[in-house]
Short mmCIF file of C-alpha atoms in Angstrom, two decimals:
data_model
loop_
_atom_site.label_atom_id
_atom_site.label_comp_id
_atom_site.label_asym_id
_atom_site.label_seq_id
_atom_site.Cartn_x
_atom_site.Cartn_y
_atom_site.Cartn_z
CA UNK A 434 -22.35 3.10 -30.82
CA UNK A 435 -23.06 -0.48 -30.75
CA UNK A 436 -23.52 -2.23 -27.70
CA UNK A 437 -24.39 -5.92 -26.45
CA UNK A 438 -24.18 -4.83 -22.94
CA UNK A 439 -27.27 -4.72 -20.88
CA UNK A 440 -26.23 -3.11 -17.67
CA UNK A 441 -24.97 -0.02 -16.24
CA UNK A 442 -22.63 -0.38 -13.27
CA UNK A 443 -24.65 1.34 -10.28
CA UNK A 444 -21.86 1.72 -8.04
CA UNK A 445 -18.15 1.01 -8.21
CA UNK A 446 -16.36 0.11 -5.32
CA UNK A 447 -14.00 2.34 -3.79
CA UNK A 448 -13.98 0.88 -10.04
CA UNK A 449 -5.70 -4.57 -10.55
CA UNK A 450 1.94 -17.09 -9.05
CA UNK A 451 2.49 -19.34 -7.52
CA UNK A 452 2.36 -23.39 -7.49
CA UNK A 453 -0.91 -24.84 -6.39
CA UNK A 454 -1.12 -27.80 -4.10
CA UNK A 455 -2.07 -31.10 -5.91
CA UNK A 456 -5.43 -31.63 -6.70
CA UNK A 457 -6.79 -28.19 -5.65
CA UNK A 458 -9.34 -26.68 -7.53
CA UNK A 459 -10.31 -29.81 -9.41
CA UNK A 460 -12.60 -31.73 -7.27
CA UNK A 461 -15.57 -33.20 -8.94
CA UNK A 462 -17.89 -32.31 -5.77
CA UNK A 463 -18.56 -35.82 -5.04
CA UNK A 464 -19.62 -34.97 -1.20
CA UNK A 465 -22.72 -33.21 -0.78
CA UNK A 466 -21.28 -29.82 0.01
CA UNK A 467 -23.33 -26.58 0.20
CA UNK A 468 -21.16 -23.29 -0.52
CA UNK A 469 -22.24 -19.99 0.45
CA UNK A 470 -21.01 -16.70 -1.63
CA UNK A 471 -22.06 -13.03 -0.73
CA UNK A 472 -21.51 -10.95 -3.80
CA UNK A 473 -21.92 -7.18 -4.42
CA UNK A 474 -24.43 -6.18 -7.13
CA UNK A 475 -23.24 -4.41 -10.08
CA UNK A 476 -26.71 -3.64 -11.84
CA UNK A 477 -28.49 -0.66 -11.38
CA UNK A 478 -32.11 -2.08 -11.54
CA UNK A 479 -33.81 -5.63 -10.77
CA UNK A 480 -33.61 -6.16 -14.59
CA UNK A 481 -29.71 -6.25 -14.63
CA UNK A 482 -29.04 -7.39 -11.05
CA UNK A 483 -26.12 -9.40 -10.59
CA UNK A 484 -28.21 -11.74 -8.88
CA UNK A 485 -29.23 -13.10 -12.17
CA UNK A 486 -25.79 -13.37 -13.33
CA UNK A 487 -24.82 -15.45 -10.54
CA UNK A 488 -28.35 -17.81 -10.61
CA UNK A 489 -27.29 -18.54 -14.55
CA UNK A 490 -23.44 -19.48 -13.74
CA UNK A 491 -24.38 -21.31 -10.56
CA UNK A 492 -27.10 -23.56 -12.48
CA UNK A 493 -24.29 -24.41 -15.11
CA UNK A 494 -22.15 -25.40 -12.19
CA UNK A 495 -24.29 -27.54 -10.57
CA UNK A 496 -25.10 -29.38 -13.49
CA UNK A 497 -21.91 -30.49 -14.00
CA UNK A 498 -20.91 -30.98 -10.07
CA UNK A 499 -24.42 -32.52 -8.50
CA UNK A 500 -22.88 -33.00 -5.40
CA UNK A 501 -22.23 -29.28 -4.69
CA UNK A 502 -25.02 -26.56 -4.19
CA UNK A 503 -23.99 -23.13 -4.29
CA UNK A 504 -26.22 -20.12 -2.91
CA UNK A 505 -25.39 -16.64 -3.68
CA UNK A 506 -26.72 -13.55 -1.75
CA UNK A 507 -26.37 -10.25 -3.52
CA UNK A 508 -26.18 -6.80 -1.83
CA UNK A 509 -25.68 -3.64 -3.02
CA UNK A 510 -22.31 -2.02 -2.57
CA UNK A 511 -23.57 0.33 0.16
CA UNK A 512 -24.14 -2.86 2.23
CA UNK A 513 -22.19 -5.92 1.02
CA UNK A 514 -18.90 -5.07 2.78
CA UNK A 515 -20.64 -4.63 6.13
CA UNK A 516 -22.68 -7.48 5.56
CA UNK A 517 -19.30 -9.65 5.49
CA UNK A 518 -17.85 -8.06 8.19
CA UNK A 519 -20.84 -8.77 10.54
CA UNK A 520 -20.99 -12.42 9.44
CA UNK A 521 -16.99 -12.94 10.16
CA UNK A 522 -17.59 -11.56 13.55
CA UNK A 523 -20.41 -13.39 14.29
CA UNK A 524 -18.19 -16.49 13.22
CA UNK A 525 -20.52 -17.13 10.20
CA UNK A 526 -18.20 -16.37 7.55
CA UNK A 527 -19.48 -17.42 4.08
CA UNK A 528 -17.28 -19.85 1.97
CA UNK A 529 -16.47 -16.91 -0.63
CA UNK A 530 -16.98 -13.06 -0.61
CA UNK A 531 -17.20 -10.67 -3.69
CA UNK A 532 -16.57 -7.28 -2.43
CA UNK A 533 -14.40 -4.30 -2.08
CA UNK A 534 -11.31 -5.29 -0.08
CA UNK A 535 -9.49 -8.38 1.34
CA UNK A 536 -6.53 -6.78 3.38
CA UNK A 537 -8.19 -7.15 6.75
CA UNK A 538 -9.45 -10.76 6.48
CA UNK A 539 -6.03 -11.74 5.11
CA UNK A 540 -4.07 -10.21 7.83
CA UNK A 541 -6.22 -12.19 10.33
CA UNK A 542 -5.32 -15.29 8.69
CA UNK A 543 -8.85 -16.04 7.80
CA UNK A 544 -8.50 -16.48 3.95
CA UNK A 545 -6.99 -19.13 1.73
CA UNK A 546 -4.48 -17.90 -0.22
CA UNK A 547 -5.15 -18.08 -4.26
CA UNK A 548 -2.73 -21.44 -4.63
CA UNK A 549 -4.36 -23.23 -2.17
CA UNK A 550 -7.72 -23.00 -3.86
CA UNK A 551 -7.45 -22.21 -7.42
CA UNK A 552 -5.72 -24.73 -10.13
CA UNK A 553 -2.32 -23.62 -11.65
CA UNK A 554 -3.48 -22.42 -15.26
CA UNK A 555 -6.48 -20.07 -13.53
CA UNK A 556 -4.12 -18.46 -11.22
CA UNK A 557 -1.54 -18.13 -13.77
CA UNK A 558 -4.49 -16.35 -16.04
CA UNK A 559 -4.89 -13.23 -13.99
CA UNK A 560 -3.57 -10.26 -15.49
CA UNK A 561 -0.01 -9.88 -13.59
CA UNK A 562 -0.48 -6.29 -12.38
CA UNK A 563 -3.97 -7.58 -10.78
CA UNK A 564 -2.06 -10.59 -9.20
CA UNK A 565 0.36 -7.95 -7.56
CA UNK A 566 -2.56 -6.03 -6.39
CA UNK A 567 -3.86 -9.00 -4.49
CA UNK A 568 -1.18 -9.88 -2.52
CA UNK A 569 -0.12 -9.55 1.34
CA UNK A 570 3.38 -10.38 2.20
CA UNK A 571 4.22 -11.89 -1.41
CA UNK A 572 1.20 -14.13 -1.09
CA UNK A 573 -1.91 -13.81 -3.13
CA UNK A 574 -5.24 -13.79 -1.27
CA UNK A 575 -7.29 -11.37 -2.96
CA UNK A 576 -8.39 -12.92 -6.65
CA UNK A 577 -9.26 -10.12 -8.94
CA UNK A 578 -13.20 -10.29 -9.90
CA UNK A 579 -13.92 -6.89 -11.95
CA UNK A 580 -11.16 -4.38 -13.41
CA UNK A 581 -11.63 -1.04 -14.78
CA UNK A 582 -9.41 1.74 -15.90
CA UNK A 583 -10.01 5.55 -16.55
CA UNK A 584 -9.43 7.84 -19.59
CA UNK A 585 -10.16 11.35 -20.39
CA UNK A 586 -13.29 11.72 -21.73
CA UNK A 587 -14.54 14.86 -23.91
CA UNK A 588 -17.45 16.16 -25.58
CA UNK A 589 -17.19 15.95 -29.33
CA UNK A 590 -19.31 18.64 -30.04
CA UNK A 591 -18.13 20.98 -27.66
CA UNK A 592 -14.71 20.73 -29.01
CA UNK A 593 -15.59 20.70 -32.56
CA UNK A 594 -17.42 23.80 -32.24
CA UNK A 595 -14.67 25.55 -30.47
CA UNK A 596 -12.42 24.44 -33.08
CA UNK A 597 -10.12 22.01 -30.16
CA UNK A 598 -8.34 19.13 -30.07
CA UNK A 599 -8.25 16.75 -27.17
CA UNK A 600 -5.44 17.61 -25.06
CA UNK A 601 -2.06 15.48 -24.55
CA UNK A 602 -0.59 17.76 -21.71
CA UNK A 603 -1.84 19.38 -18.79
CA UNK A 604 -1.02 22.97 -20.56
CA UNK A 605 -3.11 21.70 -23.35
CA UNK A 606 -5.89 20.67 -20.98
CA UNK A 607 -6.12 24.02 -19.35
CA UNK A 608 -5.93 25.82 -22.77
CA UNK A 609 -8.85 23.77 -23.89
CA UNK A 610 -10.59 24.19 -20.46
CA UNK A 611 -10.25 28.05 -20.90
CA UNK A 612 -11.49 28.48 -24.32
CA UNK A 613 -14.48 26.16 -23.02
CA UNK A 614 -15.15 28.40 -20.36
CA UNK A 615 -15.24 31.53 -22.93
CA UNK A 616 -18.00 29.45 -24.76
CA UNK A 617 -20.36 29.29 -21.83
CA UNK A 618 -19.71 25.64 -20.65
CA UNK A 619 -20.65 25.01 -17.32
CA UNK A 620 -17.98 22.54 -16.51
CA UNK A 621 -14.90 22.95 -18.72
CA UNK A 622 -13.01 20.44 -16.49
CA UNK A 623 -15.18 18.06 -13.99
CA UNK A 624 -13.09 17.96 -10.86
CA UNK A 625 -15.23 15.49 -8.64
CA UNK A 626 -13.10 15.94 -5.49
CA UNK A 627 -16.06 15.06 -3.11
CA UNK A 628 -16.32 12.64 -0.75
CA UNK A 629 -17.90 9.84 -2.95
CA UNK A 630 -14.72 8.89 -5.14
CA UNK A 631 -12.23 11.63 -4.42
CA UNK A 632 -9.60 9.13 -3.83
CA UNK A 633 -9.70 8.31 -7.32
CA UNK A 634 -9.87 11.58 -9.19
CA UNK A 635 -6.88 12.44 -6.72
CA UNK A 636 -4.73 9.12 -7.59
CA UNK A 637 -5.48 9.88 -11.61
CA UNK A 638 -3.96 13.25 -11.12
CA UNK A 639 -0.93 12.31 -9.04
CA UNK A 640 -0.29 9.50 -11.83
CA UNK A 641 -0.25 11.93 -14.51
CA UNK A 642 2.10 14.25 -12.44
CA UNK A 643 4.67 11.02 -12.16
CA UNK A 644 3.87 9.76 -8.77
CA UNK A 645 1.29 8.21 -6.87
CA UNK A 646 0.09 7.34 -2.67
CA UNK A 647 2.84 5.14 -2.21
CA UNK A 648 6.67 4.73 -3.43
CA UNK A 649 8.14 1.68 -4.82
CA UNK A 650 8.10 -0.58 -1.92
CA UNK A 651 4.76 0.24 -0.79
CA UNK A 652 5.40 2.79 1.77
CA UNK A 653 3.13 5.96 1.76
CA UNK A 654 4.47 9.43 0.81
CA UNK A 655 1.43 11.51 -0.09
CA UNK A 656 3.18 14.67 0.53
CA UNK A 657 6.08 13.83 -1.83
CA UNK A 658 7.16 16.77 -3.92
CA UNK A 659 5.59 15.67 -7.08
CA UNK A 660 2.38 15.42 -5.19
CA UNK A 661 2.51 18.54 -3.78
CA UNK A 662 3.56 20.20 -7.31
CA UNK A 663 0.48 18.53 -8.95
CA UNK A 664 -2.02 19.69 -6.40
CA UNK A 665 -0.43 22.98 -6.53
CA UNK A 666 -1.11 23.20 -10.42
CA UNK A 667 -4.54 22.00 -10.24
CA UNK A 668 -5.33 24.62 -7.62
CA UNK A 669 -3.59 27.43 -9.32
CA UNK A 670 -4.35 26.58 -13.12
CA UNK A 671 -7.62 25.03 -13.13
CA UNK A 672 -9.66 25.67 -9.79
CA UNK A 673 -8.33 29.05 -9.34
CA UNK A 674 -8.96 30.21 -13.10
CA UNK A 675 -12.83 29.11 -12.81
CA UNK A 676 -12.21 26.10 -15.17
CA UNK A 677 -13.88 23.63 -13.06
CA UNK A 678 -17.31 24.94 -12.73
CA UNK A 679 -19.60 26.29 -10.03
CA UNK A 680 -19.72 23.87 -7.84
CA UNK A 681 -16.45 23.51 -5.67
CA UNK A 682 -14.17 20.22 -6.30
CA UNK A 683 -14.72 19.36 -2.63
CA UNK A 684 -18.71 19.38 -2.92
CA UNK A 685 -18.54 17.55 -6.61
CA UNK A 686 -19.13 14.07 -6.58
CA UNK A 687 -18.45 11.69 -9.32
CA UNK A 688 -21.89 10.47 -9.83
CA UNK A 689 -22.87 14.21 -10.38
CA UNK A 690 -20.09 14.80 -12.54
CA UNK A 691 -21.13 12.01 -14.89
CA UNK A 692 -24.60 13.05 -14.99
CA UNK A 693 -23.60 16.68 -15.81
CA UNK A 694 -21.42 15.11 -18.80
CA UNK A 695 -24.13 13.17 -19.85
CA UNK A 696 -26.24 16.29 -20.34
CA UNK A 697 -23.79 17.89 -22.27
CA UNK A 698 -22.38 20.23 -19.68
CA UNK A 699 -19.01 19.11 -19.27
CA UNK A 700 -16.15 19.60 -21.59
CA UNK A 701 -13.69 16.96 -20.23
CA UNK A 702 -13.76 14.56 -17.32
CA UNK A 703 -11.92 11.51 -16.05
CA UNK A 704 -14.18 8.50 -16.78
CA UNK A 705 -14.54 4.66 -16.65
CA UNK A 706 -16.35 2.72 -19.00
CA UNK A 707 -20.06 2.80 -17.77
CA UNK A 708 -19.75 6.53 -18.55
CA UNK A 709 -19.88 5.35 -22.32
CA UNK A 710 -23.59 4.27 -21.91
CA UNK A 711 -25.01 6.90 -19.68
CA UNK A 712 -23.54 9.30 -22.17
CA UNK A 713 -24.83 7.66 -25.35
CA UNK A 714 -28.05 7.20 -23.55
CA UNK A 715 -28.42 10.79 -23.72
CA UNK A 716 -27.11 11.25 -27.23
CA UNK A 717 -23.84 12.76 -26.00
CA UNK A 718 -20.92 12.29 -28.56
CA UNK A 719 -17.72 11.65 -26.95
CA UNK A 720 -14.23 10.95 -27.45
CA UNK A 721 -11.87 9.21 -25.20
CA UNK A 722 -8.16 9.65 -24.93
CA UNK A 723 -5.19 8.81 -22.38
CA UNK A 724 -5.32 11.07 -19.45
CA UNK A 725 -2.49 13.89 -20.20
CA UNK A 726 0.74 14.32 -18.17
CA UNK A 727 2.69 17.29 -17.58
CA UNK A 728 4.61 17.39 -20.76
CA UNK A 729 2.61 14.55 -22.70
CA UNK A 730 0.67 11.38 -22.18
CA UNK A 731 0.62 10.47 -18.68
CA UNK A 732 2.82 7.20 -17.89
CA UNK A 733 0.24 5.35 -16.16
CA UNK A 734 -3.40 5.58 -15.43
CA UNK A 735 -5.55 4.30 -12.48
CA UNK A 736 -6.64 0.80 -12.33
CA UNK A 737 -9.73 -0.37 -10.05
CA UNK A 738 -10.19 -4.01 -8.86
CA UNK A 739 -12.57 -5.48 -6.81
CA UNK A 740 -12.01 -8.61 -5.09
CA UNK A 741 -13.17 -12.38 -4.73
CA UNK A 742 -11.87 -14.19 -1.40
CA UNK A 743 -12.20 -17.75 -0.09
CA UNK A 744 -12.59 -17.88 3.62
CA UNK A 745 -11.18 -21.05 5.69
CA UNK A 746 -13.98 -20.81 8.25
CA UNK A 747 -16.38 -23.92 6.84
CA UNK A 748 -13.16 -25.90 5.52
CA UNK A 749 -14.48 -26.33 1.73
CA UNK A 750 -11.10 -25.93 -0.01
CA UNK A 751 -11.52 -28.49 -2.61
CA UNK A 752 -15.16 -27.56 -3.54
CA UNK A 753 -14.28 -23.79 -3.25
CA UNK A 754 -11.41 -24.39 -5.95
CA UNK A 755 -13.71 -26.50 -8.11
CA UNK A 756 -16.18 -23.41 -8.13
CA UNK A 757 -13.91 -20.71 -8.59
CA UNK A 758 -12.27 -22.60 -11.42
CA UNK A 759 -15.52 -22.23 -13.16
CA UNK A 760 -16.08 -18.86 -12.31
CA UNK A 761 -12.91 -17.67 -13.90
CA UNK A 762 -13.44 -19.76 -17.23
CA UNK A 763 -12.72 -17.54 -20.43
CA UNK A 764 -16.60 -18.07 -20.90
CA UNK A 765 -18.08 -16.68 -17.40
CA UNK A 766 -15.45 -13.88 -17.23
CA UNK A 767 -16.47 -12.45 -20.54
CA UNK A 768 -20.30 -12.73 -19.67
CA UNK A 769 -19.79 -10.40 -16.54
CA UNK A 770 -17.91 -8.12 -18.40
CA UNK A 771 -20.15 -7.87 -21.08
CA UNK A 772 -22.96 -7.57 -18.73
CA UNK A 773 -21.49 -4.68 -16.67
CA UNK A 774 -19.15 -2.61 -18.77
CA UNK A 775 -15.89 -3.95 -17.28
CA UNK A 776 -12.84 -5.18 -18.10
CA UNK A 777 -11.91 -9.03 -18.03
CA UNK A 778 -9.43 -9.69 -15.02
CA UNK A 779 -7.77 -12.86 -16.96
CA UNK A 780 -5.36 -12.78 -20.01
CA UNK A 781 -7.44 -15.34 -22.03
CA UNK A 782 -10.60 -13.14 -21.70
CA UNK A 783 -8.78 -10.10 -22.36
CA UNK A 784 -7.39 -11.67 -25.74
CA UNK A 785 -10.88 -12.78 -26.62
CA UNK A 786 -12.00 -9.09 -25.84
CA UNK A 787 -9.32 -7.56 -27.69
CA UNK A 788 -9.93 -9.69 -31.03
CA UNK A 789 -13.88 -9.25 -31.02
CA UNK A 790 -15.08 -6.28 -33.00
CA UNK A 791 -18.20 -6.07 -30.76
CA UNK A 792 -16.19 -5.12 -28.09
CA UNK A 793 -14.24 -2.44 -29.76
CA UNK A 794 -15.52 0.47 -27.47
CA UNK A 795 -13.94 -1.25 -24.43
CA UNK A 796 -10.46 -1.79 -26.09
CA UNK A 797 -9.02 1.72 -25.23
CA UNK A 798 -9.67 0.78 -21.54
CA UNK A 799 -8.21 -2.56 -22.00
CA UNK A 800 -5.21 -1.31 -23.62
CA UNK A 801 -4.69 1.04 -20.53
CA UNK A 802 -4.82 -2.00 -17.99
CA UNK A 803 -1.21 -3.41 -18.56
CA UNK A 804 0.50 -0.40 -17.15
CA UNK A 805 -2.23 0.92 -14.90
CA UNK A 806 -1.40 1.54 -10.95
CA UNK A 807 -3.92 0.18 -8.30
CA UNK A 808 -4.85 1.40 -4.86
CA UNK A 809 -2.54 -0.13 -2.14
CA UNK A 810 -5.25 -2.60 -1.36
CA UNK A 811 -2.81 -4.83 0.10
CA UNK A 812 -2.34 -2.58 2.92
CA UNK A 813 -4.68 -3.12 6.07
CA UNK A 814 -4.63 0.70 6.38
CA UNK A 815 -5.77 1.66 2.83
CA UNK A 816 -9.49 1.74 3.72
CA UNK A 817 -8.95 4.24 6.82
CA UNK A 818 -6.19 6.27 4.61
CA UNK A 819 -8.74 6.38 1.72
CA UNK A 820 -11.52 7.92 3.95
CA UNK A 821 -9.35 10.62 5.10
CA UNK A 822 -8.40 11.52 1.46
CA UNK A 823 -12.20 11.45 0.57
CA UNK A 824 -12.73 13.66 3.51
CA UNK A 825 -9.86 16.26 3.04
CA UNK A 826 -8.22 16.18 -0.14
CA UNK A 827 -10.93 18.86 -1.50
CA UNK A 828 -9.45 21.24 0.67
CA UNK A 829 -6.13 21.49 -0.74
CA UNK A 830 -7.41 23.17 -3.86
CA UNK A 831 -9.84 25.44 -2.40
CA UNK A 832 -8.92 29.16 -2.68
CA UNK A 833 -7.54 29.55 0.73
CA UNK A 834 -6.04 25.57 0.53
CA UNK A 835 -2.64 24.64 0.86
CA UNK A 836 -1.74 21.63 -0.96
CA UNK A 837 1.54 21.09 1.02
CA UNK A 838 -0.35 21.57 4.33
CA UNK A 839 -3.29 19.26 3.53
CA UNK A 840 -0.78 16.63 1.88
CA UNK A 841 1.57 16.72 4.95
CA UNK A 842 -1.47 16.21 7.22
CA UNK A 843 -2.83 13.14 5.28
CA UNK A 844 0.78 11.79 5.31
CA UNK A 845 1.28 11.99 8.97
CA UNK A 846 -2.01 10.24 9.57
CA UNK A 847 -1.26 7.52 6.88
CA UNK A 848 1.99 6.91 8.66
CA UNK A 849 0.44 6.23 12.19
CA UNK A 850 -2.51 4.23 10.62
CA UNK A 851 -0.03 2.15 8.56
CA UNK A 852 2.32 1.45 11.58
CA UNK A 853 -0.60 -0.30 13.32
CA UNK A 854 -1.26 -2.96 10.36
#
């Protein structure tokens, strides 16, 4: 597989317009101002740390805007949200933060809205579903910075040796997994419902079953009939028949599942773009297809986005807008996407990627983005609800588990947490 990308995302965050005020985002930076940006590290080593991306970008910006200086501090995903939270609590909010969630800060009135800092063309260039996911009370505060979608990966050699074709429905997925099991495949279907990213695997399956965590108006309904049916099918038809491997789903983390796929031990699993490089580096030939649904292709896949936000604390609105307009230029969005195997968050960069043959391996993920659904990140309760799902959802598919019982308990807790928003 021809790649021009050099990096592998180390950690994906827990991996989707209105008019602007006159003059916003167009300052020439004539005043002497220093902007502070705290950002997450998408690299897996010093050689491809996000610090290098930001250093290059900032150098270009400062050359064109000599009155503005930008200082960027990059932290691992395990630390960056906490670092920003500590600074805000201490009254030292950075001008900008590129992290995993924006809702708490928006709810407290600490952020500029997107239309207060971005020029109209830049704000309008965001993919529409990412704009929507960045809204609280119909006002956009979260500006998408990186995006990803999920596809079903399968091991081409294992499938060819068994005479199988990629599944298009749940029944076909279970049938393929059963054949792979008889041939000694360790993980016919890897189901990572461990605490690392169980909320992602769960949401992908709920979507393929025709529902999700929330209804059309954004109210939690984790224990809907469709969701209970989905987890019941997983429990009975995959886990209960020994088709998910020797590690209990509740103890299998995504990173371990990906590593097993790269060792050739997994027949199928849900994956995002970074799995391509990990598998290719180990010589595993793989294919990718849309996630199967109950009776055919799922109507939606899961999308993940990380967020940029602008704090009011230091009052550098015009300089922030000028810098963000530069950050979201097509050139810079593509450079980041190429470096870390992620999807562009703007329409212009997405169109450029689709037209470039060097990006053909990312196009299947890009094609899923328009119909993808994101976590309910506009709810301040989501962080806590997500943590509850990570902790408990694996119990639902255990041999003695109760999908309706686990989902019912999660729903009751989610309702309580949501009432405190």
